[in-house]
Coordinates of C-alpha atoms and ligand atoms in Angstrom, one line a residue:
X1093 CA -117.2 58.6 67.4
X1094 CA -116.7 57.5 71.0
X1095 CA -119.7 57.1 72.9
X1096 CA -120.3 58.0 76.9
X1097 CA -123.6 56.9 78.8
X1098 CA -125.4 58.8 81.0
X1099 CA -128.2 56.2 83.3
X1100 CA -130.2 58.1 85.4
X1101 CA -131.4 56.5 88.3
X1102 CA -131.8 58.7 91.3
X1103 CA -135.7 58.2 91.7
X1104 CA -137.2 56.9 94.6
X1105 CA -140.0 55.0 92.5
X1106 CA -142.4 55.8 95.3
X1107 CA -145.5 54.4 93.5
X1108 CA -143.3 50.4 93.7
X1109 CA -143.7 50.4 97.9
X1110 CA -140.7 49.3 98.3
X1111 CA -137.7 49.3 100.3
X1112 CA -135.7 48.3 97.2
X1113 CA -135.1 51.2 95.2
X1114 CA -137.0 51.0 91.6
X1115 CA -134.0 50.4 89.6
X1116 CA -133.3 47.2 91.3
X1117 CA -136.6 45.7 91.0
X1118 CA -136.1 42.8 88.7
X1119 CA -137.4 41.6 84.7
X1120 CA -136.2 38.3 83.6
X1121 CA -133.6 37.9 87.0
X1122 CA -131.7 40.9 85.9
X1123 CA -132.7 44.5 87.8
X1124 CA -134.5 47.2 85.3
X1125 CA -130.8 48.9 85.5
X1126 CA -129.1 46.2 84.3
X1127 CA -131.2 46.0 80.8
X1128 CA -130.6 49.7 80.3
X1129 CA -126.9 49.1 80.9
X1130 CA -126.7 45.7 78.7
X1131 CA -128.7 47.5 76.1
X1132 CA -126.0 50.6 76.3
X1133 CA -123.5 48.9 76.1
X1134 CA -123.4 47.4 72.8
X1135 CA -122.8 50.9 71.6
X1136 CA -119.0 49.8 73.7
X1137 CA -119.6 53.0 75.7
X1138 CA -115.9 54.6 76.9
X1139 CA -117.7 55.6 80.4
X1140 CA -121.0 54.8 81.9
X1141 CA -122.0 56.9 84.1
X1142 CA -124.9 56.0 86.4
X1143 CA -126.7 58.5 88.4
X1144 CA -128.1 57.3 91.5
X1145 CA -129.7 58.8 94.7
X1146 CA -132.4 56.8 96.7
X1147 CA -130.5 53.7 97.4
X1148 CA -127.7 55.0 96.6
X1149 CA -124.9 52.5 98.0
X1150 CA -127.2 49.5 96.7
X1151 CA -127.6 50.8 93.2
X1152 CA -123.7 51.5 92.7
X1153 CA -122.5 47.8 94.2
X1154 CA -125.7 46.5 91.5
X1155 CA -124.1 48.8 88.7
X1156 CA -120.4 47.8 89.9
X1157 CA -121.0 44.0 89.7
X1158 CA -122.5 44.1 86.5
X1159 CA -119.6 46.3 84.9
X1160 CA -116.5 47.2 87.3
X1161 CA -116.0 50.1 85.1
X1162 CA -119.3 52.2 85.7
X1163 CA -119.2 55.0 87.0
X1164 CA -121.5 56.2 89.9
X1165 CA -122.4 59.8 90.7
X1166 CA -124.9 60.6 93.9
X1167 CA -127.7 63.1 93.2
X1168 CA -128.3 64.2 96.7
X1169 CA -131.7 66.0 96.0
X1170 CA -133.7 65.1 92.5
X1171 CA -134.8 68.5 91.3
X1172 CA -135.1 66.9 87.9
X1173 CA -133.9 65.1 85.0
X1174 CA -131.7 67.9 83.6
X1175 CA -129.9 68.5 87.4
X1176 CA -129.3 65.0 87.0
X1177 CA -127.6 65.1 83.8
X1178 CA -125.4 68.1 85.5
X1179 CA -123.8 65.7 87.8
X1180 CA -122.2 63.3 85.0
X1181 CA -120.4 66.3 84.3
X1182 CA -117.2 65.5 86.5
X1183 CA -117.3 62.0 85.5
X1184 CA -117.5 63.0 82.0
X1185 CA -114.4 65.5 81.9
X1186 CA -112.2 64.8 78.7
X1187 CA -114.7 63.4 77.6
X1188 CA -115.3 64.7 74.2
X1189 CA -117.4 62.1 71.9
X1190 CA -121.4 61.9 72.2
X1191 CA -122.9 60.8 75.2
X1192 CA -126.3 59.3 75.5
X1193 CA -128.9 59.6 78.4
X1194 CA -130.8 56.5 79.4
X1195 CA -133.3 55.9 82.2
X1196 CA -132.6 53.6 84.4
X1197 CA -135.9 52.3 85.0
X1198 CA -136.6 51.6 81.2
X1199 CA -135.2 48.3 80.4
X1200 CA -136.0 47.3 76.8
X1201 CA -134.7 50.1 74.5
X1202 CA -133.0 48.0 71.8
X1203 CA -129.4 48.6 71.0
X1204 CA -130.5 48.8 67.3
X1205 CA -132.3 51.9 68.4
X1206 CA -129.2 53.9 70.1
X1207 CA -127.3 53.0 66.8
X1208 CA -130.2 55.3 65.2
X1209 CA -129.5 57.5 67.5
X1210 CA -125.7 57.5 66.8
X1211 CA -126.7 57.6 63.4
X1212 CA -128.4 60.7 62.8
X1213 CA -126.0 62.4 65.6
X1214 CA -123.8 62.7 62.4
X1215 CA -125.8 65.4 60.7
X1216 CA -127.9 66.8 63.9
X1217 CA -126.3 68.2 66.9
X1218 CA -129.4 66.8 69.7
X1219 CA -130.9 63.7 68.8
X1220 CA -134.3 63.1 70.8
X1221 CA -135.6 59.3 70.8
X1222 CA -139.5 59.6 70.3
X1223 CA -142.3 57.1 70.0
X1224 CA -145.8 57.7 69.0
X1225 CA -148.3 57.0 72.0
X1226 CA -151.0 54.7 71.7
X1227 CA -152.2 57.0 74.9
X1228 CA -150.0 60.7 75.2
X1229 CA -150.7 60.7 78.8
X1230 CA -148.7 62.8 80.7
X1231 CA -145.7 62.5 78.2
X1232 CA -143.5 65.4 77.6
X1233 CA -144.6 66.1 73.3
X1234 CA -142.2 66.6 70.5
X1235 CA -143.0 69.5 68.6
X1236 CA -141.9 69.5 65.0
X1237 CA -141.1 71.1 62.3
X1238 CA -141.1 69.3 59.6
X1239 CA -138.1 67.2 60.2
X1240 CA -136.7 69.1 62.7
X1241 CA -137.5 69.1 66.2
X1242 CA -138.6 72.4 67.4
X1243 CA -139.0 71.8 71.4
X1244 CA -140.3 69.6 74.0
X1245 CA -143.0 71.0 75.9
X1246 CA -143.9 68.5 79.4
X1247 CA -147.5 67.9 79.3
X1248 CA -147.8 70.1 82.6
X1249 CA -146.6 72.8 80.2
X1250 CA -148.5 72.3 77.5
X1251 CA -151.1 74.4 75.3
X1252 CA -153.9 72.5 74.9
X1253 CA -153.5 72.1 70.8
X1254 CA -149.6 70.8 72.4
X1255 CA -151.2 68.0 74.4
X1256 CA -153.3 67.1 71.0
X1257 CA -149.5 65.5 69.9
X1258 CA -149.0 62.2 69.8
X1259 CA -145.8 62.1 69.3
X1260 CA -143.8 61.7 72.4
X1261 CA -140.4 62.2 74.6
X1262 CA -139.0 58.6 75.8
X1263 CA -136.6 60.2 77.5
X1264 CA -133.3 59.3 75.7
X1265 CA -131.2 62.1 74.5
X1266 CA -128.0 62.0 72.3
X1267 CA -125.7 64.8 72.2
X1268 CA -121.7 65.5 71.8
X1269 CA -120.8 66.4 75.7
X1270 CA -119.5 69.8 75.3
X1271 CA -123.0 70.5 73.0
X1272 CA -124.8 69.0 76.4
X1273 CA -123.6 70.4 79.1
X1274 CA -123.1 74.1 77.5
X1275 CA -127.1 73.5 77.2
X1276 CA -128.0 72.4 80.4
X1277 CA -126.2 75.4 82.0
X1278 CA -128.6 77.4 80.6
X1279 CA -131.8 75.5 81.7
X1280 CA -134.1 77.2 84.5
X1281 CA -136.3 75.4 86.6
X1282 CA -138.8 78.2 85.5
X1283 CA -141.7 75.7 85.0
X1284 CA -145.0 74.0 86.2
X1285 CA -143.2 71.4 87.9
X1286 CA -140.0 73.8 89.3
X1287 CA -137.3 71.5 88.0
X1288 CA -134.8 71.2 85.6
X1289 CA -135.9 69.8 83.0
X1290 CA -133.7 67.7 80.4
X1291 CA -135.9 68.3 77.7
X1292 CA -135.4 72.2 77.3
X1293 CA -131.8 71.6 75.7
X1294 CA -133.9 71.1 72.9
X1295 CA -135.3 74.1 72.5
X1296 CA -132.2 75.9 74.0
X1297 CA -130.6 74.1 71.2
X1298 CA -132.7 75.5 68.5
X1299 CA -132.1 79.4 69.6
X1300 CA -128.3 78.9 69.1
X1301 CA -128.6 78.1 65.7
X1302 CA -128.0 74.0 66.2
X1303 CA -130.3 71.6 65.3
X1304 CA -132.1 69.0 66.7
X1305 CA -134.2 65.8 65.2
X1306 CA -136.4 62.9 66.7
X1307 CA -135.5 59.4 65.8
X1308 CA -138.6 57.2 66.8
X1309 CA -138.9 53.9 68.2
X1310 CA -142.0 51.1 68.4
X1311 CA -143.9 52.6 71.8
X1312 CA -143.2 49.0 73.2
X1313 CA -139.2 50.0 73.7
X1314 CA -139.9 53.0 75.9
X1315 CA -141.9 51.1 78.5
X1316 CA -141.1 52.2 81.6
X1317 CA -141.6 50.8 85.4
X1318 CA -143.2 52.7 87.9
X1319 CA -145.3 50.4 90.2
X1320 CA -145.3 46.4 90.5
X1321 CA -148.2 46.4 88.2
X1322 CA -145.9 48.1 85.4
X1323 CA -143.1 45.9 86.4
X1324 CA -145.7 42.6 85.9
X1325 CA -146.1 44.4 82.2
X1326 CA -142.8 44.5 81.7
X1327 CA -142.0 41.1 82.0
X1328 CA -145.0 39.9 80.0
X1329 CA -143.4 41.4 77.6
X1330 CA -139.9 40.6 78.2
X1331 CA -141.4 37.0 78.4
X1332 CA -143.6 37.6 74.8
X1333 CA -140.8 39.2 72.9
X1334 CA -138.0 36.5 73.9
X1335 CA -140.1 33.3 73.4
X1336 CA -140.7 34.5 69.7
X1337 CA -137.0 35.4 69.2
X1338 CA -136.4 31.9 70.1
X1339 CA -139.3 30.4 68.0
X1340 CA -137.6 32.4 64.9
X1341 CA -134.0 31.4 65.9
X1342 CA -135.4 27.8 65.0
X1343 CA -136.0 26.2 68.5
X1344 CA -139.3 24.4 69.6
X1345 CA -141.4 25.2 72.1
X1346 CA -144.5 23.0 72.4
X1347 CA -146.3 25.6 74.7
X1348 CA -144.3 29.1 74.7
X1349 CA -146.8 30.7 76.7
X1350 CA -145.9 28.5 79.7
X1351 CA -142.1 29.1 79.5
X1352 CA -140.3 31.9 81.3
X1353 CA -136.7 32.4 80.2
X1354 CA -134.1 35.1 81.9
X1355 CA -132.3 38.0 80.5
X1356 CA -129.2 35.9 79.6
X1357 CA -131.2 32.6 78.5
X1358 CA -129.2 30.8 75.4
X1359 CA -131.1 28.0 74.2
X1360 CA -129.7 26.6 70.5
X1361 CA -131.6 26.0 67.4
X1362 CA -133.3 22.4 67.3
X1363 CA -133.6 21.9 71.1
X1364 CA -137.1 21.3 71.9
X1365 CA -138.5 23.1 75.2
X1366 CA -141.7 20.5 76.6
X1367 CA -144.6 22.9 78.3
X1368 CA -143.8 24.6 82.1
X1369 CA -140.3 24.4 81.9
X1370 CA -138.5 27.9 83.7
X1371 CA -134.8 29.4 82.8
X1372 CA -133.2 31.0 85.9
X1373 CA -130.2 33.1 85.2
X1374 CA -127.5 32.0 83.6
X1375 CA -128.7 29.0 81.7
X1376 CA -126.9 28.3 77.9
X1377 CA -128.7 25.2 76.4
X1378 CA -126.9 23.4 72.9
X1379 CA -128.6 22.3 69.6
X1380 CA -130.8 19.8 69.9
X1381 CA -131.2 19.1 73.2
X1382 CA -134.8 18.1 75.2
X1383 CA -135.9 19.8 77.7
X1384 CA -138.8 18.0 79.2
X1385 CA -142.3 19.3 81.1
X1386 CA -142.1 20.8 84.5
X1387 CA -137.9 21.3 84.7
X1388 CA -136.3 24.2 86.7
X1389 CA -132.5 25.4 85.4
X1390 CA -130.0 28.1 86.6
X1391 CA -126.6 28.7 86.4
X1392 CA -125.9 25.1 83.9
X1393 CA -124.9 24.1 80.6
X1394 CA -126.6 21.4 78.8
X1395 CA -125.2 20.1 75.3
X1396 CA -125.9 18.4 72.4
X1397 CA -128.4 15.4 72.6
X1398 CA -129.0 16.1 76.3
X1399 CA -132.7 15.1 77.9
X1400 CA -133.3 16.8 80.7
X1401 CA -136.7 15.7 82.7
X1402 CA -139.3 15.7 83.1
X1403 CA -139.5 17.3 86.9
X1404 CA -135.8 18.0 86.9
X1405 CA -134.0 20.4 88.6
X1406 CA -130.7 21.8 87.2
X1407 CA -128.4 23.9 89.8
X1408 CA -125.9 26.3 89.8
X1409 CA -122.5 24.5 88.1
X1410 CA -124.3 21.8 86.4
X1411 CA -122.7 20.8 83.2
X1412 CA -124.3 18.3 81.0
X1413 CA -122.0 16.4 78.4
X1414 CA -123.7 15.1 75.0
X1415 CA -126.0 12.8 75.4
X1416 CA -126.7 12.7 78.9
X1417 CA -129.9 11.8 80.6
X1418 CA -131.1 13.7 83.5
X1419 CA -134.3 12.3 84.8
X1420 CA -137.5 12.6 87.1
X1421 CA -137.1 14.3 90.1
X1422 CA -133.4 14.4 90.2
X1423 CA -131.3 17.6 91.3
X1424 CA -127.8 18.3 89.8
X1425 CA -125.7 21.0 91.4
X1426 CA -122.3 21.9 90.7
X1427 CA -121.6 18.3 89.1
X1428 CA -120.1 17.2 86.0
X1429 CA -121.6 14.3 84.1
X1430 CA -119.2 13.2 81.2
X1431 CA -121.3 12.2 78.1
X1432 CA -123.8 9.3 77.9
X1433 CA -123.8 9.3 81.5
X1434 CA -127.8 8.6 83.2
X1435 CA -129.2 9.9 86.1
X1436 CA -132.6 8.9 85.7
X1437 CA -134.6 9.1 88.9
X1438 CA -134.8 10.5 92.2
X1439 CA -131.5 11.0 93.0
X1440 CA -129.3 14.5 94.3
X1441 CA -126.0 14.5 92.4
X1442 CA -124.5 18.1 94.0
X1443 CA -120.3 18.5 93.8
X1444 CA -119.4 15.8 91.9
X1445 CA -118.1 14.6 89.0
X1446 CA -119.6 11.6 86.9
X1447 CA -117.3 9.8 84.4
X1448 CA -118.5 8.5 80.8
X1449 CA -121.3 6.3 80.2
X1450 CA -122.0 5.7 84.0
X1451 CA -124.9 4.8 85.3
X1452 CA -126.5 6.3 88.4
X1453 CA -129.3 4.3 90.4
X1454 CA -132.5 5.4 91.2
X1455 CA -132.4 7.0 94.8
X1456 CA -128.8 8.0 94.6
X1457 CA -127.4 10.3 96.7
X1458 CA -124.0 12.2 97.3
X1459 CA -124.0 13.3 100.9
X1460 CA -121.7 16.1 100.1
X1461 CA -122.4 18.3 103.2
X1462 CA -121.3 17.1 106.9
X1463 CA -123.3 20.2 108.6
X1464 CA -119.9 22.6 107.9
X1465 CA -118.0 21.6 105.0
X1466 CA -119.1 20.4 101.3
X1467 CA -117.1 17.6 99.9
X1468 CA -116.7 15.9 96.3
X1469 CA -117.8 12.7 95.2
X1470 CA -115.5 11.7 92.0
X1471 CA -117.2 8.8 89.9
X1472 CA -115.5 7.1 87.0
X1473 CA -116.3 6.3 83.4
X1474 CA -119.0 3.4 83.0
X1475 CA -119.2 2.4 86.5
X1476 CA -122.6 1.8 87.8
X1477 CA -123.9 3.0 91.0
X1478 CA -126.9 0.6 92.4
X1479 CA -130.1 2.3 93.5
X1480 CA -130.0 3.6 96.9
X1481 CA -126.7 4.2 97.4
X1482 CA -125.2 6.7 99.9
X1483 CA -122.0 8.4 98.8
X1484 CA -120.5 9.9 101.6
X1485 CA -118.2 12.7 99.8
X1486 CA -115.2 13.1 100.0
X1487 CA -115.1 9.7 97.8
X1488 CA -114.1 8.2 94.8
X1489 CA -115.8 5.6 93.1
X1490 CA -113.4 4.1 89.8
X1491 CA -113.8 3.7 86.2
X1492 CA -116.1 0.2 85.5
X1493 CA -116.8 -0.1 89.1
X1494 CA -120.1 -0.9 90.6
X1495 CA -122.3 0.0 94.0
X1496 CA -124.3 -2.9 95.4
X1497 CA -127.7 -1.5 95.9
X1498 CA -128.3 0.1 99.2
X1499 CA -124.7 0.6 100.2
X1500 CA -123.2 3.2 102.2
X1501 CA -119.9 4.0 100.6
X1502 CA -118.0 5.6 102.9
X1503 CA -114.2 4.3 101.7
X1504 CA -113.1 4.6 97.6
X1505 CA -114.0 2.3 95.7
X1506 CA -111.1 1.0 93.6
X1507 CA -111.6 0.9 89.3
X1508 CA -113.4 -2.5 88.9
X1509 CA -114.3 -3.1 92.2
X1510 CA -117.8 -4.1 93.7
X1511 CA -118.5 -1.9 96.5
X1512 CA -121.1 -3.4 99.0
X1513 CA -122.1 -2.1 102.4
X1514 CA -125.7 -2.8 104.1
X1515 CA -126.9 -5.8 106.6
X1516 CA -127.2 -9.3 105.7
X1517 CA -130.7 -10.0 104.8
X1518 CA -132.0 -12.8 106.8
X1519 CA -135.6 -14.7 105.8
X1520 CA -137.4 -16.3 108.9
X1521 CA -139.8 -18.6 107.8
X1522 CA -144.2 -17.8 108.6
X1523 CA -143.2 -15.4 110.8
X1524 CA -145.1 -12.8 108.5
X1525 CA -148.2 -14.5 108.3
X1526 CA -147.9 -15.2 112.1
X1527 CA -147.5 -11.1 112.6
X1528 CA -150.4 -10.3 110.3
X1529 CA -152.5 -12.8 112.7
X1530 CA -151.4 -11.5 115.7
X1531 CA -152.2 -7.3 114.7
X1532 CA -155.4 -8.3 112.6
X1533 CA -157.0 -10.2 116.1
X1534 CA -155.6 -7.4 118.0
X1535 CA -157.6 -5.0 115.8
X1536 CA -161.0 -7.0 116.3
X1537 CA -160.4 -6.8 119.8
X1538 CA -160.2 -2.8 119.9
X1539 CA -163.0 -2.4 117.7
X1540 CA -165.3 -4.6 119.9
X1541 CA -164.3 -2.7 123.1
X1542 CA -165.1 0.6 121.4
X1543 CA -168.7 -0.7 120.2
Ligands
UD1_932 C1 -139.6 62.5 81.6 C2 -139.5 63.6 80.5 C3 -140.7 63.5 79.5 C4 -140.8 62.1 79.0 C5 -140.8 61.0 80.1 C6 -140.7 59.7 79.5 C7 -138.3 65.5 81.4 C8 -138.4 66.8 82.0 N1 -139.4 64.9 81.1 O1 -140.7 62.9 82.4 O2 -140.6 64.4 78.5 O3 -141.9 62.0 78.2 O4 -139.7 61.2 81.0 O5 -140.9 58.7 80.5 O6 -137.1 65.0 81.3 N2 -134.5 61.2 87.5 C9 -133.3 61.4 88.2 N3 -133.2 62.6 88.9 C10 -134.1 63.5 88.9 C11 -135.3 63.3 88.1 C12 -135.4 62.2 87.4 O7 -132.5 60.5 88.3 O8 -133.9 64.6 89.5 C13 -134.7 59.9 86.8 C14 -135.9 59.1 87.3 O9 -135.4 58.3 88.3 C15 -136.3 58.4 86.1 C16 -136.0 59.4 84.9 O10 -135.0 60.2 85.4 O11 -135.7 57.2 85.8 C17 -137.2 60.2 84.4 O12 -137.7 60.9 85.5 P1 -139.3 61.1 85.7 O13 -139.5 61.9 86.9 O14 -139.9 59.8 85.6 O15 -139.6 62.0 84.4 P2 -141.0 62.2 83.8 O16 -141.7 63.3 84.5 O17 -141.7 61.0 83.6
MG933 MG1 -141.5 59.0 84.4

């Protein structure tokens, strides 16, 4: 059975002050929209349609960046989540498997789930995810009977024995497209709230002589954002659930509590993750690698029998052969060090490449931007660059060639060659004790004039 999405994402999210509409507010780098479309999409969706209104134009360039494919459909005016559904209806035509509604704003239902739902589609013609509710709130309730659900009814609509339900609506809905959208032409905005609600296809359903069923997930799935506090809940427990898929997948860290790892975070089993250490975006991590105390990474790759720190800082296009060491206080960006190569202190290595087994000084850096332009600095295998030096990119240093410590290089250094560039040192003999002499005297005179 092909498979359509349906993200709805039109809400202002007034409660999140912001200027940023509430689907683009961010969990583990990635906006809330982006989870419920990742999460979607393992069910390899034929469309995705994504139903935006506040924020319209920034929403669909979020959605289209993420998947070129989506879909995006404005909903002018949000007279509720049923209207909404109605305008996936263009996007959806020949469309004719099951299509599944998602909120945008509820990142972490699990893909497992929607295959449920998929699941039970097959002898059900509406397939309502539910949850049971620690605390019903204002959550719309599922009324059953006995396995089959008999309607929702939104807690402003509710009896009073109703709101005594625990057993809730998360919002997601699976349905073929013709069953869906025959139903919502028949729902009325006849209610407390005067919208269109989603939820009456349910009991729409039931009067035709269809059926309908609840498939129910942990209450920790349907989690939704709605102000910066829910969106600090959210990834807590982003942040919670990840560290202890990690811990099961077989990889070490000393003090998971203290680590903070993005949506797209691949760290293999065996590497051991040292206490404060954060994942940006984009970050893949090998088997048995260290990652050390207090080390930032984004956008790199690290391999096998890597150290990284502590106090490092990996950058976007960093790419760490096996073995390499990548000290304290060192930044890599967009650099490739070949394996066994060492960078172990205070040095910035950004747009270069360094060959096998070589050796970077302490206090190295590539000067790889003139004010407009950034150039490369190309290092060969098993050369050693002295401490201090200055590589003034674009330059090449050769395989097995060294760096006097200090130097400026400013021409390529040829494979072999000793590269050194920095004044003559010159020793004059007393003169230092003849200085300290002269500014210790001159410093018991201005304290005697000040007495
Ligand atoms: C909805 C459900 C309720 C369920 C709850 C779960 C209905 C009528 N009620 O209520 O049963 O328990 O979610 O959180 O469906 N949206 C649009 N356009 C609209 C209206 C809403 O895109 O016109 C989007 C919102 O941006 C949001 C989602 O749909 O992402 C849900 O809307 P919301 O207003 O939060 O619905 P609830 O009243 O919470
Ligand atoms: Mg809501």
């Amino acid at each position: 059975m092909s498979t359509a999405l349906v993200i709805l994402a039109a809400g202002k999210g007034t409660r999140m002050r912001s200027d940023l509409p509430k689907v683009l507010h961010k969990v583990a780098h990635a906006p809330l929209l982006i989870h419920a479309m990742r999460s979607g999409a393992e069910l390899e969706p034929e469309r995705t349609v994504i139903v935006t209104g506040h924020g319209a134009e920034a929403v669909e360039a979020v959605a289209r960046d993420h998947d070129e494919a989506a879909i995006c459909v404005v909903q002018a005016e949000q007279l509720g989540t049923g209207h909404a559904v109605q305008h996936a209806r263009d996007a959806l035509a020949g469309f004719t498997g099951d299509v599944i509604v998602l909120y945008g704003d509820t990142p972490f239902i699990r893909p497992e789930t929607l295959a449920k739902m998929a699941e039970a589609r097959a002898s059900h013609d509406v397939v309502v995810l539910g949850f049971e509710a620690a605390d019903p709130g204002k959550y719309g309730r599922l009324v059953m009977q006995g396995d089959a659900l008999h309607k929702i009814v939104e807690f402003k609509d509710a009896t009073k024995a109703q709101r005594a339900i625990t057993l809730c609506n998360s919002g997601v809905v699976a349905a073929s497209a013709e069953t869906l959208f025959a139903l919502l032409d028949k729902v009325d905005n006849d209610n407390a709230s005067g919208e269109y609600y989603l939820t009456d296809i349910v009991g729409l359903a039931r009067t035709d002589g269809l059926s309908a069923t609840a498939v129910t997930c942990d209450e920790a799935e349907t989690m939704g954002v709605n102000s910066r506090a829910d969106l600090a809940a959210a990834e807590a427990a982003f942040q919670r659930a990840r560290r202890a898929e990690l811990l099961d997948s077989g990889v070490t860290l000393t003090a998971p509590e203290t680590v903070f790892l993005a949506y797209d975070t691949h760290i293999g089993p065996d590497t051991e993750i040292e206490p404060n250490v954060v994942f940006g975006p984009g970050v893949t991590i090998e088997n048995g690698a260290q990652i050390r105390a207090f080390s930032h990474l984004e956008g790199c790759h690290v391999s096998r029998g890597a150290i990284v720190g502590p106090y490092a800082r990996l950058r976007p296009g960093a790419e760490l052969s096996e073995d390499v060491r990548v000290g304290n206080f060192v930044e890599i960006k967009n650099a490739t060090l070949e394996a066994r190569a060492k960078v172990n202190h205070l040095s910035y290595v950004g747009d270069a490449s360094v060959g096998e087994a070589t050796n970077i000084g302490a206090g190295t850096i590539t000067c790889n931007y003139d004010g407009v332009f950034k150039h490369r600095t190309t290092i060969g295998a098993r050369a050693f660059i002295g401490s201090n030096t200055m590589l003034v990119a674009p330059v090449t240093v050769g395989d097995e060639a060294m760096t006097a410590s200090g130097t400026v290089v400013t021409r390529d250094v040829p494979e072999g060659a000793l590269a050194m560039a920095r004044a003559n040192q010159t020793n004059r003999e007393g003169l230092a004790r003849k200085m300290f002499d002269m500014l210790k005297s001159k410093k018991a005179r201005k304290a005697k004039e000040q007495s």
